[in-house]
mmCIF file of C-alpha atoms in Angstrom:
data_model
loop_
_atom_site.group_PDB
_atom_site.id
_atom_site.type_symbol
_atom_site.label_atom_id
_atom_site.label_comp_id
_atom_site.label_asym_id
_atom_site.label_seq_id
_atom_site.Cartn_x
_atom_site.Cartn_y
_atom_site.Cartn_z
ATOM 1 C CA GLY B 494 117.298 166.583 85.947
ATOM 2 C CA GLU B 495 120.280 167.275 83.724
ATOM 3 C CA ASN B 496 119.671 168.362 80.123
ATOM 4 C CA VAL B 497 122.378 167.717 77.529
ATOM 5 C CA GLU B 498 122.329 169.220 74.046
ATOM 6 C CA GLN B 499 124.638 167.967 71.317
ATOM 7 C CA HIS B 500 125.635 169.523 67.972
ATOM 8 C CA PRO B 501 125.809 168.871 65.115
ATOM 9 C CA SER B 502 123.403 165.983 64.579
ATOM 10 C CA THR B 503 125.322 164.895 61.465
ATOM 11 C CA LEU B 504 128.911 165.559 60.440
ATOM 12 C CA SER B 505 130.691 164.528 57.267
ATOM 13 C CA VAL B 506 134.469 164.929 56.863
ATOM 14 C CA GLN B 507 137.174 163.768 54.490
ATOM 15 C CA GLU B 508 139.583 161.131 55.688
ATOM 16 C CA GLY B 509 142.488 162.823 57.452
ATOM 17 C CA ASP B 510 140.498 165.906 58.468
ATOM 18 C CA SER B 511 139.528 166.750 62.040
ATOM 19 C CA ALA B 512 136.041 166.417 63.524
ATOM 20 C CA VAL B 513 134.614 168.381 66.450
ATOM 21 C CA ILE B 514 131.398 167.608 68.315
ATOM 22 C CA LYS B 515 130.067 169.984 70.962
ATOM 23 C CA CYS B 516 127.776 169.463 73.951
ATOM 24 C CA THR B 517 126.250 171.768 76.525
ATOM 25 C CA TYR B 518 124.776 170.785 79.880
ATOM 26 C CA SER B 519 122.410 172.492 82.273
ATOM 27 C CA ASP B 520 123.264 171.271 85.784
ATOM 28 C CA SER B 521 126.300 173.021 87.250
ATOM 29 C CA ALA B 522 126.658 170.153 89.763
ATOM 30 C CA SER B 523 127.555 167.665 86.999
ATOM 31 C CA ASN B 524 131.135 166.501 87.402
ATOM 32 C CA TYR B 525 131.578 163.600 84.994
ATOM 33 C CA PHE B 526 131.435 163.845 81.192
ATOM 34 C CA PRO B 527 131.937 160.680 79.108
ATOM 35 C CA TRP B 528 131.817 160.177 75.362
ATOM 36 C CA TYR B 529 130.508 157.010 73.730
ATOM 37 C CA LYS B 530 130.837 155.609 70.216
ATOM 38 C CA GLN B 531 128.107 153.416 68.794
ATOM 39 C CA GLU B 532 128.536 151.513 65.553
ATOM 40 C CA LEU B 533 125.489 150.363 63.634
ATOM 41 C CA GLY B 534 123.644 147.598 65.476
ATOM 42 C CA LYS B 535 126.142 147.566 68.351
ATOM 43 C CA ARG B 536 126.171 148.723 71.945
ATOM 44 C CA PRO B 537 127.597 152.133 72.961
ATOM 45 C CA GLN B 538 131.244 151.954 73.995
ATOM 46 C CA LEU B 539 133.135 154.426 76.146
ATOM 47 C CA ILE B 540 135.933 156.112 74.200
ATOM 48 C CA ILE B 541 137.041 158.905 76.538
ATOM 49 C CA ASP B 542 135.829 160.741 79.619
ATOM 50 C CA ILE B 543 136.705 163.814 81.632
ATOM 51 C CA ARG B 544 136.060 164.889 85.192
ATOM 52 C CA SER B 545 135.281 168.404 86.324
ATOM 53 C CA ASN B 546 138.680 169.016 87.891
ATOM 54 C CA VAL B 547 140.389 168.690 84.492
ATOM 55 C CA GLY B 548 140.141 171.021 81.486
ATOM 56 C CA GLU B 549 141.448 168.730 78.776
ATOM 57 C CA LYS B 550 142.235 165.058 78.249
ATOM 58 C CA LYS B 551 143.862 163.378 75.289
ATOM 59 C CA ASP B 552 144.117 159.764 74.136
ATOM 60 C CA GLN B 553 145.967 159.331 70.855
ATOM 61 C CA ARG B 554 143.759 160.871 68.148
ATOM 62 C CA ILE B 555 140.875 161.829 70.398
ATOM 63 C CA ALA B 556 140.667 164.616 72.960
ATOM 64 C CA VAL B 557 137.990 166.152 75.113
ATOM 65 C CA THR B 558 137.883 169.698 76.454
ATOM 66 C CA LEU B 559 135.672 171.007 79.252
ATOM 67 C CA ASN B 560 134.649 174.579 80.047
ATOM 68 C CA LYS B 561 132.833 174.472 83.380
ATOM 69 C CA THR B 562 132.072 178.168 83.419
ATOM 70 C CA ALA B 563 130.262 177.999 80.097
ATOM 71 C CA LYS B 564 128.938 174.462 80.807
ATOM 72 C CA HIS B 565 130.106 172.977 77.562
ATOM 73 C CA PHE B 566 132.481 170.211 76.513
ATOM 74 C CA SER B 567 133.727 169.023 73.154
ATOM 75 C CA LEU B 568 135.127 165.920 71.466
ATOM 76 C CA HIS B 569 137.960 166.387 68.998
ATOM 77 C CA ILE B 570 139.029 163.632 66.611
ATOM 78 C CA THR B 571 142.148 164.295 64.532
ATOM 79 C CA GLU B 572 143.375 162.471 61.412
ATOM 80 C CA THR B 573 139.988 160.837 60.949
ATOM 81 C CA GLN B 574 139.777 157.378 59.405
ATOM 82 C CA PRO B 575 136.828 155.529 57.810
ATOM 83 C CA GLU B 576 136.564 153.312 60.904
ATOM 84 C CA ASP B 577 135.775 156.432 62.944
ATOM 85 C CA SER B 578 132.384 156.529 61.170
ATOM 86 C CA ALA B 579 129.732 155.930 63.849
ATOM 87 C CA VAL B 580 127.275 157.732 66.098
ATOM 88 C CA TYR B 581 128.904 159.586 68.983
ATOM 89 C CA PHE B 582 127.089 160.441 72.216
ATOM 90 C CA CYS B 583 128.091 162.813 74.969
ATOM 91 C CA ALA B 584 126.728 162.485 78.499
ATOM 92 C CA ALA B 585 126.814 164.297 81.824
ATOM 93 C CA ALA B 586 126.164 163.276 85.411
ATOM 94 C CA TYR B 587 126.925 164.038 89.029
ATOM 95 C CA ASN B 588 128.893 161.047 90.340
ATOM 96 C CA ASN B 589 127.244 158.697 87.817
ATOM 97 C CA ASN B 590 123.835 159.438 89.286
ATOM 98 C CA ASP B 591 121.100 160.018 86.731
ATOM 99 C CA MET B 592 123.416 160.147 83.704
ATOM 100 C CA ARG B 593 121.821 161.894 80.724
ATOM 101 C CA PHE B 594 122.896 161.617 77.106
ATOM 102 C CA GLY B 595 122.877 163.979 74.167
ATOM 103 C CA ALA B 596 120.873 163.035 71.081
ATOM 104 C CA GLY B 597 123.966 161.875 69.203
ATOM 105 C CA THR B 598 126.097 162.924 66.226
ATOM 106 C CA ARG B 599 126.350 160.719 63.146
ATOM 107 C CA LEU B 600 129.924 161.072 61.890
ATOM 108 C CA THR B 601 130.755 159.946 58.359
ATOM 109 C CA VAL B 602 134.389 159.846 57.249
ATOM 110 C CA LYS B 603 134.703 159.743 53.482
ATOM 111 C CA PRO B 604 137.725 157.900 52.081
ATOM 112 C CA ASN G 1403 134.013 137.992 83.082
ATOM 113 C CA ALA G 1404 130.858 137.932 80.979
ATOM 114 C CA GLY G 1405 130.370 141.691 81.528
ATOM 115 C CA VAL G 1406 126.768 142.902 81.313
ATOM 116 C CA THR G 1407 124.356 140.220 80.124
ATOM 117 C CA GLN G 1408 120.887 141.067 78.865
ATOM 118 C CA THR G 1409 118.137 138.620 78.044
ATOM 119 C CA PRO G 1410 116.237 138.172 75.839
ATOM 120 C CA LYS G 1411 117.890 139.711 72.772
ATOM 121 C CA PHE G 1412 114.585 140.027 70.907
ATOM 122 C CA GLN G 1413 110.977 140.041 72.123
ATOM 123 C CA VAL G 1414 107.574 140.669 70.592
ATOM 124 C CA LEU G 1415 104.725 141.495 72.972
ATOM 125 C CA LYS G 1416 101.076 142.167 72.502
ATOM 126 C CA THR G 1417 99.605 145.386 73.876
ATOM 127 C CA GLY G 1418 98.713 144.927 77.523
ATOM 128 C CA GLN G 1419 101.110 142.056 78.205
ATOM 129 C CA SER G 1420 103.729 142.316 80.917
ATOM 130 C CA MET G 1421 107.284 141.073 80.906
ATOM 131 C CA THR G 1422 110.659 141.420 82.586
ATOM 132 C CA LEU G 1423 113.884 142.292 80.825
ATOM 133 C CA GLN G 1424 116.789 140.693 82.613
ATOM 134 C CA CYS G 1425 120.146 142.329 83.268
ATOM 135 C CA ALA G 1426 123.042 140.780 85.152
ATOM 136 C CA GLN G 1427 126.651 141.829 85.635
ATOM 137 C CA ASP G 1428 129.524 139.867 87.134
ATOM 138 C CA MET G 1429 131.920 142.764 87.724
ATOM 139 C CA ASN G 1430 130.644 143.712 91.200
ATOM 140 C CA HIS G 1431 129.593 147.121 89.900
ATOM 141 C CA GLU G 1432 127.555 149.293 92.236
ATOM 142 C CA TYR G 1433 125.945 151.522 89.620
ATOM 143 C CA MET G 1434 123.408 150.149 87.130
ATOM 144 C CA SER G 1435 121.048 151.876 84.722
ATOM 145 C CA TRP G 1436 118.412 151.131 82.130
ATOM 146 C CA TYR G 1437 118.177 153.170 78.932
ATOM 147 C CA ARG G 1438 115.908 153.022 75.942
ATOM 148 C CA GLN G 1439 117.099 154.024 72.499
ATOM 149 C CA ASP G 1440 114.709 155.244 69.845
ATOM 150 C CA PRO G 1441 115.769 156.425 66.372
ATOM 151 C CA GLY G 1442 116.969 160.025 66.457
ATOM 152 C CA MET G 1443 116.429 160.393 70.205
ATOM 153 C CA GLY G 1444 119.630 159.059 71.656
ATOM 154 C CA LEU G 1445 119.650 157.186 74.937
ATOM 155 C CA ARG G 1446 117.001 158.076 77.490
ATOM 156 C CA LEU G 1447 117.355 157.044 81.117
ATOM 157 C CA ILE G 1448 114.486 154.965 82.525
ATOM 158 C CA HIS G 1449 115.673 153.986 86.021
ATOM 159 C CA TYR G 1450 118.996 153.746 87.767
ATOM 160 C CA SER G 1451 120.486 152.245 90.922
ATOM 161 C CA VAL G 1452 123.521 153.263 92.981
ATOM 162 C CA GLY G 1453 123.621 150.009 94.955
ATOM 163 C CA ALA G 1454 121.614 147.041 96.132
ATOM 164 C CA GLY G 1455 118.286 148.136 97.586
ATOM 165 C CA ILE G 1456 118.488 151.640 96.081
ATOM 166 C CA THR G 1457 116.703 152.701 92.888
ATOM 167 C CA ASP G 1458 115.569 155.995 91.429
ATOM 168 C CA GLN G 1459 113.694 157.297 88.421
ATOM 169 C CA GLY G 1460 115.278 158.717 85.302
ATOM 170 C CA GLU G 1461 113.673 160.895 82.651
ATOM 171 C CA VAL G 1462 111.168 158.356 81.207
ATOM 172 C CA PRO G 1463 110.116 156.032 84.096
ATOM 173 C CA ASN G 1464 106.389 155.744 83.397
ATOM 174 C CA GLY G 1465 105.258 152.214 82.576
ATOM 175 C CA TYR G 1466 108.412 150.603 84.006
ATOM 176 C CA ASN G 1467 109.398 149.197 87.396
ATOM 177 C CA VAL G 1468 112.798 148.105 88.687
ATOM 178 C CA SER G 1469 114.231 146.468 91.760
ATOM 179 C CA ARG G 1470 117.788 145.822 92.920
ATOM 180 C CA SER G 1471 117.793 143.017 95.473
ATOM 181 C CA THR G 1472 121.383 141.990 94.666
ATOM 182 C CA THR G 1473 124.440 143.798 93.336
ATOM 183 C CA GLU G 1474 124.455 141.551 90.254
ATOM 184 C CA ASP G 1475 120.884 141.824 88.974
ATOM 185 C CA PHE G 1476 118.772 144.766 87.855
ATOM 186 C CA PRO G 1477 115.579 143.579 86.109
ATOM 187 C CA LEU G 1478 113.262 145.966 84.261
ATOM 188 C CA ARG G 1479 109.547 145.202 84.347
ATOM 189 C CA LEU G 1480 107.043 146.419 81.803
ATOM 190 C CA LEU G 1481 103.723 146.520 83.592
ATOM 191 C CA SER G 1482 101.306 146.708 80.629
ATOM 192 C CA ALA G 1483 103.095 146.963 77.301
ATOM 193 C CA ALA G 1484 102.132 149.732 74.873
ATOM 194 C CA PRO G 1485 103.266 150.308 71.263
ATOM 195 C CA SER G 1486 105.104 153.441 72.475
ATOM 196 C CA GLN G 1487 107.437 151.131 74.389
ATOM 197 C CA THR G 1488 108.751 149.618 71.164
ATOM 198 C CA SER G 1489 112.460 150.359 71.432
ATOM 199 C CA VAL G 1490 115.927 148.970 72.013
ATOM 200 C CA TYR G 1491 116.662 148.653 75.718
ATOM 201 C CA PHE G 1492 120.186 148.827 77.094
ATOM 202 C CA CYS G 1493 121.327 147.952 80.576
ATOM 203 C CA ALA G 1494 124.636 149.421 81.769
ATOM 204 C CA SER G 1495 126.842 149.190 84.843
ATOM 205 C CA SER G 1496 129.720 151.150 86.374
ATOM 206 C CA PRO G 1497 132.015 150.409 89.323
ATOM 207 C CA SER G 1498 131.981 153.866 90.917
ATOM 208 C CA PRO G 1499 131.325 157.592 90.478
ATOM 209 C CA GLY G 1500 133.457 158.974 87.710
ATOM 210 C CA ASP G 1501 133.884 155.677 85.865
ATOM 211 C CA GLY G 1502 132.278 154.979 82.524
ATOM 212 C CA TYR G 1503 129.359 152.670 82.039
ATOM 213 C CA THR G 1504 129.714 149.277 80.363
ATOM 214 C CA PHE G 1505 126.677 148.504 78.236
ATOM 215 C CA GLY G 1506 124.980 145.205 77.581
ATOM 216 C CA SER G 1507 124.215 144.102 74.035
ATOM 217 C CA GLY G 1508 120.612 145.309 74.223
ATOM 218 C CA THR G 1509 117.083 143.906 73.950
ATOM 219 C CA ARG G 1510 115.049 144.782 70.880
ATOM 220 C CA LEU G 1511 111.399 144.957 71.994
ATOM 221 C CA THR G 1512 108.441 145.274 69.670
ATOM 222 C CA VAL G 1513 104.944 145.832 71.034
ATOM 223 C CA VAL G 1514 102.115 145.120 68.581
#
């Protein structure tokens, strides 16, 4: 099955700075790469996703980039705010079959 | 729409007991999955289904059974509970390939 590695495991930034989280995957057949945000005690929520036919996708302050050749994808958050503090998970799957998640990144935004 | 509904929210089991975690969705989603979440280990896939009557194993299927007799329901059965199965269990659903999963609110299970 797919293996997803995520770095860093913890990330601390000052409010207003940018944050970058990186993931690598093992299965070259994977074609769908979502990112989830999980606040303490809550369920994971989809924040952005990208499909393999696209190299970059942006939604306001968040963006995701995908490098299929190198099998890695990244989440970029600009102008971070305290409410961005949470655990972020990347995932990879082929057509939503057998979706595997990274171990998560705990992001702390200091005011 | 209620979304993805999981019951119960909390459960304490004794070692060796069996139980079923319920998951239902009212969005007519074809894809459904069960994950367990342990501290520091992210979300690990237990079983998944791509439609009624079709199920497959994820990365940690041992000790769990699933069935998908209807599009709406995807119950997870613990056959003989063990302390290692203490975890938070999430059910999730998606309408199609390439669409994100919607998660339920989770079931916190403790096995003593």
